[in-house]
Coordinates of C-alpha atoms and ligand atoms in Angstrom, one line a residue:
X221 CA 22.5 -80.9 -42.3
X222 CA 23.4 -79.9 -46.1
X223 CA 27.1 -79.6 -45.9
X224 CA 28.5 -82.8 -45.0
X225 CA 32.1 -81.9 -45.2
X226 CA 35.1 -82.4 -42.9
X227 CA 38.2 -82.3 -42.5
X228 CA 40.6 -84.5 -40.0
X229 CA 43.8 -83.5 -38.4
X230 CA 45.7 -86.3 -36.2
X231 CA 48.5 -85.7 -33.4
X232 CA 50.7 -88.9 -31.8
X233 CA 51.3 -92.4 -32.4
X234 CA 50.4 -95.3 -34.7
X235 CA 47.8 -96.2 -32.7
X236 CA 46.0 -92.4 -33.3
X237 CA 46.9 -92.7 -37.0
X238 CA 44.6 -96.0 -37.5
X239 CA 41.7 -94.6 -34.7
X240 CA 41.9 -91.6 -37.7
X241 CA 40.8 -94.4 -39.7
X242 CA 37.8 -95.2 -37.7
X243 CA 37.2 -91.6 -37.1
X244 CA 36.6 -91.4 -41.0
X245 CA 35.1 -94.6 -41.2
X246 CA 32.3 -93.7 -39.2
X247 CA 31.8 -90.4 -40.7
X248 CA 31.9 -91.2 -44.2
X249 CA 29.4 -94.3 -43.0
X250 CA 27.4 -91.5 -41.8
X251 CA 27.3 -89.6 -44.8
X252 CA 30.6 -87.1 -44.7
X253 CA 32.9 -86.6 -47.5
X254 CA 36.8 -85.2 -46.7
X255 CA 37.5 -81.7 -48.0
X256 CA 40.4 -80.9 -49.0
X257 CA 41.4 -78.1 -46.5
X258 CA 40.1 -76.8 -43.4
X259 CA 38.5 -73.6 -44.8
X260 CA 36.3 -75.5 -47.0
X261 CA 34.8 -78.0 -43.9
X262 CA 32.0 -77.5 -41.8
X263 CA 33.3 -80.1 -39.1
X264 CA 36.9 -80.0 -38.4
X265 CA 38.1 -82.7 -36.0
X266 CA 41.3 -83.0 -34.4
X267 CA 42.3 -86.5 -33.3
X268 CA 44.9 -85.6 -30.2
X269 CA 47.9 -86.8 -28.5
X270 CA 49.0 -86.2 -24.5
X271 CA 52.4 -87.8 -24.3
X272 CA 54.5 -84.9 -24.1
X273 CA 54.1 -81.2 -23.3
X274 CA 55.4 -80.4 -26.5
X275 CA 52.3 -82.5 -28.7
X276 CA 49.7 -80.2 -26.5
X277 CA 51.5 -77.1 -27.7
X278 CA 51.6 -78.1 -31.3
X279 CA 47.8 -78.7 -30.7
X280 CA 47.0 -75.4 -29.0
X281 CA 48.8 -73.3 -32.0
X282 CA 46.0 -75.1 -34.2
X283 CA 43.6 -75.2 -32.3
X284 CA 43.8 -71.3 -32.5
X285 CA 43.1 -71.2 -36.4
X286 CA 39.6 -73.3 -35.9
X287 CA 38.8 -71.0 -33.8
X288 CA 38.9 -68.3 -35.7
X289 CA 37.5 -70.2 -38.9
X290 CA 34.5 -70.9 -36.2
X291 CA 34.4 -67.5 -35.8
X292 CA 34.1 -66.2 -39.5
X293 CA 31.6 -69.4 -40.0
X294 CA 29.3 -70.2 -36.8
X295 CA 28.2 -72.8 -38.4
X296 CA 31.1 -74.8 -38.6
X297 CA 31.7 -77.5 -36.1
X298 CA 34.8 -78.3 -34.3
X299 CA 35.2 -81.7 -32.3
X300 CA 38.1 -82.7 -30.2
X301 CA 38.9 -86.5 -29.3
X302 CA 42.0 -88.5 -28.7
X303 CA 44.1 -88.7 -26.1
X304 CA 44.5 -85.1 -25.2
X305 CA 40.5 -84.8 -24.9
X306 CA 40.4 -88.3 -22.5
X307 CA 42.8 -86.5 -20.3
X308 CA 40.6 -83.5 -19.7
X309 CA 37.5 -85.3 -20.6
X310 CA 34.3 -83.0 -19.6
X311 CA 36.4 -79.8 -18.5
X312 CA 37.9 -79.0 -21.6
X313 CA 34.5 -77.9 -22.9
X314 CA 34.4 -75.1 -20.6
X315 CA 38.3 -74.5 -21.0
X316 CA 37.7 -74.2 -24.9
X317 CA 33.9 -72.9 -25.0
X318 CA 34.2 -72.9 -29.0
X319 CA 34.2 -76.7 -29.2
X320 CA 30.9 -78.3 -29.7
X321 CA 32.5 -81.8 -29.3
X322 CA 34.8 -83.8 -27.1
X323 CA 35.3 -87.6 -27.5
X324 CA 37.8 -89.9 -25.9
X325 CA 39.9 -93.1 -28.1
X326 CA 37.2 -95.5 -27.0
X327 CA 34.0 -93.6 -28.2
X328 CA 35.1 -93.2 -31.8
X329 CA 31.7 -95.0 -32.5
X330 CA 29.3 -92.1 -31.2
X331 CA 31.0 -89.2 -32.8
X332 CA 28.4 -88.8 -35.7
X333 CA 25.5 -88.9 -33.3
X334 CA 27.5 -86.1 -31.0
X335 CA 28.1 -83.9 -34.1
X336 CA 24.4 -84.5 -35.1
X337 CA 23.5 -83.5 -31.3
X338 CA 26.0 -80.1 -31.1
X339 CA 24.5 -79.2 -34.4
X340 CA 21.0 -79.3 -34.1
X341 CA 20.7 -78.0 -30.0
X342 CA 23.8 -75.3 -30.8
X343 CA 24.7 -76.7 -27.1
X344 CA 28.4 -78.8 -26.4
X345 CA 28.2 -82.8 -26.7
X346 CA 30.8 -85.0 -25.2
X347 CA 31.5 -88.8 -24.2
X348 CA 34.4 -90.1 -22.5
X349 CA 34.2 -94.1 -21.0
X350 CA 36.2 -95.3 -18.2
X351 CA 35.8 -98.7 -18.6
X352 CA 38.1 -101.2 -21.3
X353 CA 36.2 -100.8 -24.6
X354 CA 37.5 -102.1 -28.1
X355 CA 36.7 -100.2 -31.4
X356 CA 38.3 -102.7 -33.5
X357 CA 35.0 -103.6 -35.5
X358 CA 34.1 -100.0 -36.3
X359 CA 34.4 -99.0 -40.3
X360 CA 37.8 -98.0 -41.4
X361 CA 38.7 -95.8 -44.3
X362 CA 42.2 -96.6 -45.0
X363 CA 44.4 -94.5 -47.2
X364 CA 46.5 -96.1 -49.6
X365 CA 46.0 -100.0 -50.9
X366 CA 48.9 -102.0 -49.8
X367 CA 49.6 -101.5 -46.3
X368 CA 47.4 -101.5 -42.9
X369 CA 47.4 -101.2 -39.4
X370 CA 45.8 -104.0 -37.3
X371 CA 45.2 -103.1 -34.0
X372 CA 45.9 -106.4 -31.8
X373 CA 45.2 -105.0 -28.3
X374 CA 44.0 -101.4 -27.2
X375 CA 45.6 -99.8 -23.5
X376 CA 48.4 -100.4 -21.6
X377 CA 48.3 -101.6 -17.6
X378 CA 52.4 -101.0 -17.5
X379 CA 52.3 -97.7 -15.8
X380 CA 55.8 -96.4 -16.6
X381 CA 56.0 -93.9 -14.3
X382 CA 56.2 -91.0 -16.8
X383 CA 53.5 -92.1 -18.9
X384 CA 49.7 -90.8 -19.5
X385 CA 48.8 -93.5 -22.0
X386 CA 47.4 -96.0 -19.6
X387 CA 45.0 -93.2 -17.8
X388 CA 43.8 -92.1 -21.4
X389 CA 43.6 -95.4 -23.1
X390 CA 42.7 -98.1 -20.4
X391 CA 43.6 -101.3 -19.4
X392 CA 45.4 -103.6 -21.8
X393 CA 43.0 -106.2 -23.7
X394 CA 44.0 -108.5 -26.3
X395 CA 41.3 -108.8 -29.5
X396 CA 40.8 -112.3 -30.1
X397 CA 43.4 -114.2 -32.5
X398 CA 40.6 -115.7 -34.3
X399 CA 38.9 -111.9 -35.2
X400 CA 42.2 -111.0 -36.2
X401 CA 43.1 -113.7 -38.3
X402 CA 40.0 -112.9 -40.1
X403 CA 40.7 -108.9 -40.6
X404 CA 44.1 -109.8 -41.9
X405 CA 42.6 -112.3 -44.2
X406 CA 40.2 -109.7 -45.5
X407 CA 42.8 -106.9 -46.0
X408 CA 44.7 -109.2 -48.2
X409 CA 41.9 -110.1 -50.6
X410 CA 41.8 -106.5 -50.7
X411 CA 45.1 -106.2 -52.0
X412 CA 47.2 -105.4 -48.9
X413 CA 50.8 -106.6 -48.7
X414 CA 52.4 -105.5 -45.3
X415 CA 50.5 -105.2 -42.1
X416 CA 51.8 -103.6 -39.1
X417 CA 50.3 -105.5 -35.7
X418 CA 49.7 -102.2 -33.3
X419 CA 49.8 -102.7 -29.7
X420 CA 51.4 -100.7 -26.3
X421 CA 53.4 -103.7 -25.4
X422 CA 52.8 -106.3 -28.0
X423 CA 55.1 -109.1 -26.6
X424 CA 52.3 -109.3 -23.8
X425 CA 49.3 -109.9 -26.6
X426 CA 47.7 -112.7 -25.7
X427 CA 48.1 -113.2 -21.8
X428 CA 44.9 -112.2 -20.4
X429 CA 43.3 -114.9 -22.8
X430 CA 42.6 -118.3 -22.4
X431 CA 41.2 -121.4 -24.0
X432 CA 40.5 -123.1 -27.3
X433 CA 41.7 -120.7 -30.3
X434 CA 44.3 -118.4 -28.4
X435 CA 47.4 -117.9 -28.9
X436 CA 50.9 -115.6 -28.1
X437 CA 52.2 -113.1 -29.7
X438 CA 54.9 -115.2 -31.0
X439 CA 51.6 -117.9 -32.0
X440 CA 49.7 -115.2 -33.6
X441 CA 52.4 -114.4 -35.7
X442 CA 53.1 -118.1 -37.0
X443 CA 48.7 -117.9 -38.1
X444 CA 49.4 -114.4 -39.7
X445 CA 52.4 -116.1 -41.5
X446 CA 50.7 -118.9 -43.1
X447 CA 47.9 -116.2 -44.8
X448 CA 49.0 -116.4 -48.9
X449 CA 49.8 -113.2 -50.3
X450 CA 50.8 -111.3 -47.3
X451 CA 54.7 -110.8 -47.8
X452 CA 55.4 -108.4 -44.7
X453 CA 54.8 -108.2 -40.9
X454 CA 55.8 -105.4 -38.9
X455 CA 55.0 -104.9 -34.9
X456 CA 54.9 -102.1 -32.8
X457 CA 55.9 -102.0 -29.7
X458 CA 57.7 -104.5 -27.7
X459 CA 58.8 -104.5 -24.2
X460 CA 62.3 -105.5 -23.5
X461 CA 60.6 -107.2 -19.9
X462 CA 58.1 -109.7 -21.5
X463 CA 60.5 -110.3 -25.0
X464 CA 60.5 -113.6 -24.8
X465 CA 63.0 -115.6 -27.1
X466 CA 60.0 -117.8 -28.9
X467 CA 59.3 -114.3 -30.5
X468 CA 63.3 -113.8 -31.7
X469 CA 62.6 -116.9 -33.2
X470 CA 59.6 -116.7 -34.9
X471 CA 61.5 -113.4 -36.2
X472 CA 64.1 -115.2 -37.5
X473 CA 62.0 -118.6 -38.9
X474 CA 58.7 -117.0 -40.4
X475 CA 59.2 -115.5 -43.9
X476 CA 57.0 -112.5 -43.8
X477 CA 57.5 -111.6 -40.4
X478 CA 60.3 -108.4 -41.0
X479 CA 64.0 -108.4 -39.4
X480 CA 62.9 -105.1 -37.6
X481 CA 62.5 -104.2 -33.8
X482 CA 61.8 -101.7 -32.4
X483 CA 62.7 -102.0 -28.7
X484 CA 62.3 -98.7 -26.0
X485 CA 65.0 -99.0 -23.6
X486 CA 64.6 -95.7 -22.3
X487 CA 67.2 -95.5 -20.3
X488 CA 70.8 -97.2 -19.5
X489 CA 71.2 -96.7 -15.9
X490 CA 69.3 -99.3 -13.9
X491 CA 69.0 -97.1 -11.0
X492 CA 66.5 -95.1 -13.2
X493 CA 65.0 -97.4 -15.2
X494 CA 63.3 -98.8 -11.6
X495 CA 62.0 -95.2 -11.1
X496 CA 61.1 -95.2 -14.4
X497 CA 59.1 -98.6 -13.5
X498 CA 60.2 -100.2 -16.8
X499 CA 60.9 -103.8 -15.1
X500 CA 64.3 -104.6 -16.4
X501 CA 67.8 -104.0 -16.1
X502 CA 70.2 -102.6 -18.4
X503 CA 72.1 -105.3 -17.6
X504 CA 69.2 -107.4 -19.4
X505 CA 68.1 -105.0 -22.4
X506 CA 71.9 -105.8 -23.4
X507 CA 71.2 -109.4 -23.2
X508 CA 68.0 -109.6 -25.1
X509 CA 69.4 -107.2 -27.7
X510 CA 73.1 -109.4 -28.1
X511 CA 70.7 -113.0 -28.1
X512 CA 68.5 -110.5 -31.1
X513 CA 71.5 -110.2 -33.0
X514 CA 72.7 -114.0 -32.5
X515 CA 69.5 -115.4 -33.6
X516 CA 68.4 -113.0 -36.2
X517 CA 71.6 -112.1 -38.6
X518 CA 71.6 -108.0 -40.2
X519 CA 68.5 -107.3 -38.3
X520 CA 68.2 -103.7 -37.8
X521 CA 67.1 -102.6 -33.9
X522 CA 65.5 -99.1 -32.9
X523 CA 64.4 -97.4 -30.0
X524 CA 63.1 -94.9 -27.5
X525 CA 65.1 -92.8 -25.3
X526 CA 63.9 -90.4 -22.7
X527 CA 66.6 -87.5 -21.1
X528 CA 66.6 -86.1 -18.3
X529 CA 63.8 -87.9 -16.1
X530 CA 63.6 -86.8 -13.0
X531 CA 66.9 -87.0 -10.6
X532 CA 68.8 -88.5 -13.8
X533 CA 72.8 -87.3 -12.6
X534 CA 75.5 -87.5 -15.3
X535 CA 76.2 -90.8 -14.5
X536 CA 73.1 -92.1 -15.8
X537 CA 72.9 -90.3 -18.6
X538 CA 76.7 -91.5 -18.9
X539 CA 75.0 -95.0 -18.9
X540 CA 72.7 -94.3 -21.7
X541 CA 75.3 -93.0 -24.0
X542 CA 77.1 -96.4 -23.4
X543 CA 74.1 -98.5 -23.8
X544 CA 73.7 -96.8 -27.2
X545 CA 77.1 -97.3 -28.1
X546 CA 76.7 -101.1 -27.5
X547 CA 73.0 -102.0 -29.0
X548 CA 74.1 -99.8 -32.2
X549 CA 70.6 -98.8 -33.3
X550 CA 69.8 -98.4 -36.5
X551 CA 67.7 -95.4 -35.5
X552 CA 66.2 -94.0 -32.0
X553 CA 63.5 -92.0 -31.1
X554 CA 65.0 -89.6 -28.2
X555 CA 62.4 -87.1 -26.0
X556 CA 63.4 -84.4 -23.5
X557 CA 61.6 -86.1 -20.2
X558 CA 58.3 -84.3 -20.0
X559 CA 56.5 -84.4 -16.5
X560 CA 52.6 -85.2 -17.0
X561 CA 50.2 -84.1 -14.4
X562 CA 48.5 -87.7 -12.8
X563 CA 51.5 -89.7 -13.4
X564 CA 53.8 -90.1 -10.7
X565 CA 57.5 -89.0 -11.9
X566 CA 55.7 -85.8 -12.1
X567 CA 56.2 -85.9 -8.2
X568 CA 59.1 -87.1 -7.8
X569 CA 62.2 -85.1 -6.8
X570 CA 65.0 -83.7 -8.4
X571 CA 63.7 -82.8 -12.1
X572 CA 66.3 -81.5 -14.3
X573 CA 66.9 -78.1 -15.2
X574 CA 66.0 -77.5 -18.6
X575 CA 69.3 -76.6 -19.8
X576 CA 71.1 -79.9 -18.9
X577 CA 68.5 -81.7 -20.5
X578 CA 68.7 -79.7 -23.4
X579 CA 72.8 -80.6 -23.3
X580 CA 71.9 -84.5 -23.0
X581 CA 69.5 -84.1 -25.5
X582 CA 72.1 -83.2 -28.0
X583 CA 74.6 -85.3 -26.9
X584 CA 72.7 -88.0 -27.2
X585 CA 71.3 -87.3 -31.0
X586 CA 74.4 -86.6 -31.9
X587 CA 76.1 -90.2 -31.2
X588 CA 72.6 -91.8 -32.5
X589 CA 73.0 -90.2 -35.7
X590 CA 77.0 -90.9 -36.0
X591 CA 76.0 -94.7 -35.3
X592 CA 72.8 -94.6 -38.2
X593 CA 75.0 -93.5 -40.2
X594 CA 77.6 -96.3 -40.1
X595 CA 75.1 -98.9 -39.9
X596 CA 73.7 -97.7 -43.2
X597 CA 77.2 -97.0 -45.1
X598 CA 77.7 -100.8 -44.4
X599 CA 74.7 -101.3 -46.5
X600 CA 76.4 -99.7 -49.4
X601 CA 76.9 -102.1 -52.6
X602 CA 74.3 -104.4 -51.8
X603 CA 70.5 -105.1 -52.7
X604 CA 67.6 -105.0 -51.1
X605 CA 64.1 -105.7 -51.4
X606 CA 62.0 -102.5 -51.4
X607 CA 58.3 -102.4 -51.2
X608 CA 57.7 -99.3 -53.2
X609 CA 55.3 -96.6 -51.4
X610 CA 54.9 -94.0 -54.1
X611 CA 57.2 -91.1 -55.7
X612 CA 59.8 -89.6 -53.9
X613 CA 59.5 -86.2 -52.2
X614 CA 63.0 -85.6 -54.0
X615 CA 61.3 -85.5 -56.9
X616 CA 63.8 -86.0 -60.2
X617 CA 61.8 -88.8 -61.3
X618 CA 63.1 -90.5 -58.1
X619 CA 60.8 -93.4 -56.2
X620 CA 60.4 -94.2 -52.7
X621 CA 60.0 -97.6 -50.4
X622 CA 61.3 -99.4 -47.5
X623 CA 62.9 -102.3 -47.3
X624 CA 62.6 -105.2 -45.0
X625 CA 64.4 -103.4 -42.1
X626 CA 62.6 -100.4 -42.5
X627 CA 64.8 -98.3 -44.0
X628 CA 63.4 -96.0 -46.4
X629 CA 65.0 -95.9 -49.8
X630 CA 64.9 -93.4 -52.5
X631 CA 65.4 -95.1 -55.9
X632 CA 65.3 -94.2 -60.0
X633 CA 63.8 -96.5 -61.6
X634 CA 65.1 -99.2 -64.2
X635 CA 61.9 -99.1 -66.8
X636 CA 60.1 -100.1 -69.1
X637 CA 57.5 -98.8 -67.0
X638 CA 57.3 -96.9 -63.9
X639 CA 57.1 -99.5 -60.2
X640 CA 53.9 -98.3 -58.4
X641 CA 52.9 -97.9 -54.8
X642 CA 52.8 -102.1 -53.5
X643 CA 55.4 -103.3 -56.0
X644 CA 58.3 -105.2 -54.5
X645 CA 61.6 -104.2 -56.7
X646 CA 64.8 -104.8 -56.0
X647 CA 67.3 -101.8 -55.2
X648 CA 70.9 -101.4 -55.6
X649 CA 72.0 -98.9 -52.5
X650 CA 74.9 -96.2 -53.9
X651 CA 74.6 -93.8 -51.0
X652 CA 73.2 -93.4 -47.6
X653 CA 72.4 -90.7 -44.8
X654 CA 72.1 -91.7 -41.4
X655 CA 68.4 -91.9 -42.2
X656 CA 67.7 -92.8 -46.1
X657 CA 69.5 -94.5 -48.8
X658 CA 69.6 -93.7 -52.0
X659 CA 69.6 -96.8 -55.0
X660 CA 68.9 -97.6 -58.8
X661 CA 66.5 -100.3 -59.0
X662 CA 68.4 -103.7 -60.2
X663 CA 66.7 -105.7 -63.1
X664 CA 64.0 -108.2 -61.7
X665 CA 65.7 -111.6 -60.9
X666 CA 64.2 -114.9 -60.0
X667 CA 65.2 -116.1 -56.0
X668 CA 63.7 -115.0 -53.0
X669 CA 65.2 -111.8 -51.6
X670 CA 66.1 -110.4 -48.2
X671 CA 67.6 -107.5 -46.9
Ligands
SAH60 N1 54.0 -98.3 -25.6 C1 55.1 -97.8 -26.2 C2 55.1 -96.3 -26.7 C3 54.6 -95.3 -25.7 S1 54.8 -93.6 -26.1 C4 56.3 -98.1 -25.4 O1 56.2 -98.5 -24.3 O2 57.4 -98.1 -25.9 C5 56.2 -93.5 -27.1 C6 57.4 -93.0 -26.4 O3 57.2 -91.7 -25.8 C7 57.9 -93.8 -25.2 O4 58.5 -95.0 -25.5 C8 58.7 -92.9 -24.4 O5 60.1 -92.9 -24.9 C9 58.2 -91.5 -24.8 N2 57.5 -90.9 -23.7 C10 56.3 -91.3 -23.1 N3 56.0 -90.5 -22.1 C11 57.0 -89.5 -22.0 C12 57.2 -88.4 -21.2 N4 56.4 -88.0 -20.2 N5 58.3 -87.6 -21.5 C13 59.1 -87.9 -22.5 N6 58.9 -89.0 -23.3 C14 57.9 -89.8 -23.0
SF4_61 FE1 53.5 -95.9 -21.6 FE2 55.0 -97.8 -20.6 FE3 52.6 -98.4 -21.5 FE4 54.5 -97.8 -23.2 S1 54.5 -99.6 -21.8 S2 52.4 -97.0 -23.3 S3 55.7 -96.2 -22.1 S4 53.0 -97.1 -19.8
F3S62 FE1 49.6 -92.3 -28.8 FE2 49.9 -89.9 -27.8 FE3 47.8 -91.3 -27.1 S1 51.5 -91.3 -28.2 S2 48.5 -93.5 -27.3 S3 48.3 -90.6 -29.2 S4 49.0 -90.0 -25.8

């Protein structure tokens, strides 16, 4: 093949976003460059996401422009993996006859040897496993230099009753503490700063190993800590039913580890949370999140929210708004309960008409976003530490990082000499939005810093 060029586009979650760094890993191992748009690739793949109606539609609409590109250029290859693909695994070949590849999460590794196939025969390739699989030792071409994902367990055995995840990603399985010890270690000599530990239900890392070298989440965590020159932790996501308070801890006692969680709590009625098979209480996310608060002082705490599963009354949404108005979240994700065929709240009775859950939905943003917002304005005056990520998209001169909590801040600033993407710098907040603040960078002074 002469033109080695493609082009990547990636639906969903963290956990897509660093498989789209194995995906180009393994091609540019195999001899692909990136182009800078789709018009100028011969292989355009789409890295897909299942977890809501509403990601398959986005995917459709662009599905419909390769199409047609594959139609001005038959030439041109299109390849579909991710988690939409696993769910359909060989029948979407015949529901979308212009692919030439399909792939699920788990076969990242094969997919220059499937484009090689589809190319030379002109017929479809596809692979799709069943079984656990772990493409943590695959290449990965990361983009940017200071931060990474590190993948500490692939699937998810919880089988909330909503969710598709663990029929498209498999069972849980922890990677060895050891082999990630080792990745982090590397990353750092490569300049990294910040990691974010990926996982489905991280607080459960851990459990299905035994024996000399393994650990917890909350050990892991202390070896990650002790590696010199990383300066941030971040995890995604925890479980409000296996948060155990040795992770609070380690939270509030290891320096790099971030005063950030993000804890789903889906629901606040517990009537719906068992249908929802979440295995807690409201009565218990309140607990966990009041001990969080104790232990670990101006944390900031997010979520997810889900409206209108099935036979949710006004009561129980009633429940969630109060559960909101006690955990004050410093942000939430909130979704419009979307059935998905295979899991089983798709059967249940009673789903919602659309236009009440449409009424939660906003309802619910709106006292989400009031709350943000005053949890931010208290932020006004002080400093924080921000680990700078680039320049703003507000332009003016104007920079832009997070700081410890993960609050993104948009600074100007101080000179001589412009901060650049992995600086730490420290940031005096003058406004805020319920979602950003806005700062002048503070002249560089000796101490350590917290936000
Ligand atoms: N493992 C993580 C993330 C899973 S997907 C966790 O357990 O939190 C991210 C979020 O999407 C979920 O937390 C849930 O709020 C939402 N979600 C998943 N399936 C959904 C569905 N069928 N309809 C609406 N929201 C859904
Ligand atoms: Fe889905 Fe539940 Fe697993 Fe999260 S924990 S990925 S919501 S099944
Ligand atoms: Fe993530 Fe979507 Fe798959 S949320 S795990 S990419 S279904």
């Amino acid at each position: 093949m002469d033109n080695r060029t493609y082009h990547l586009t990636t639906f969903g979650c963290q956990m897509n976003e660093h498989d789209s760094e194995r995906i180009r890993g393994v091609l540019e191992a195999g001899g692909w460059l990136e182009a800078p748009d789709e018009e100028s690739a011969r292989l355009l793949v789409f890295n897909t996401c299942s977890v809501r109606e509403s990601a398959e539609s986005r995917l459709i609409g662009r599905l419909g422009e390769a199409r047609r590109l594959k139609g001005e250029d038959p030439g041109r290859i299109v390849a579909l993996g991710g988690c939409f693909a696993q769910s359909r695994q060989e029948a979407i070949l015949d529901e979308l006859r212009f692919l030439d590849v399909a792939f699920g999460p788990r076969n990242i590794g094969e997919l220059p040897e499937l484009v090689e196939a589809a190319a030379k025969s002109g017929r479809q390739a596809s692979s799709f496993v069943d079984e656990p699989g772990s493409v943590a030792s695959l290449p990965s071409a990361r983009r940017g230099s200071h931060h990474a994902w590190v993948q500490v367990m692939t699937g998810c055995t919880n089988y909330c009753s909503y969710c598709i995840v663990p029929y498209v990603r498999g069972e849980e399985r922890s990677r060895e503490a050891q082999e990630i010890l080792a990745e982090v270690e590397r990353l750092v000599d490569e300049g990294v700063v910040e990691v974010t530990l990926l996982g489905q239900n991280v607080n459960a890392y851990g459990l299905d190993r035994s024996g000399p070298g393994s650990a917890d989440f909350a050990g892991l965590l202390e070896m990650l800590d002790a590696v010199k020159g990383l300066r941030r932790i971040r995890f995604t996501t925890s479980h409000p039913r296996d948060l155990g308070q040795d992770l609070v801890e380690a939270m509030r006692d290891l320096e790099s580890v971030c005063e950030h969680l993000h804890l789903p709590a889906q629901s606040g009625s517990t009537r719906i949370l068992e249908r929802m098979n979440r295995g807690y209480t409201a009565a218990h996310y309140l607990g966990l999140v009041s001990r969080f608060y104790d232990k670990v002082p101006g944390a900031s705490l997010t979520t997810d929210l889900i409206v209108g599963f099935p036979a949710e009354k006004e009561d129980d949404f009633f429940a969630t708004l109060s559960l909101v108005e006690q955990c004050r979240f410093d942000s939430a994700f909130t979704f419009i309960y979307s059935p998905r065929e295979g899991t089983a709240a798709a059967e249940m009775p009673g789903q919602v008409p659309d236009v009440t859950r449409k009424r939660r939905m906003g309802e619910l943003v709106a006292l989400v976003q009031r709350i943000a917002l005053e949890k931010n304005e208290s932020m006004a005056g002080s400093e924080v530490e921000v680990l700078v990520e680039g320049r703003s998209r507000q332009g003016g001169g104007q920079f832009r990082g997070r700081t410890r909590s993960n609050k993104i801040v948009n600074f100007a600033p101080a000179g001589p000499g412009e901060p650049t993407a992995g600086d730490f710098v420290q940031v005096r907040v003058a406004s805020v939005t319920s979602t950003t603040m806005k700062g002048v960078q503070a002249p560089a002074h000796p101490g350590p810093a917290r936000d």
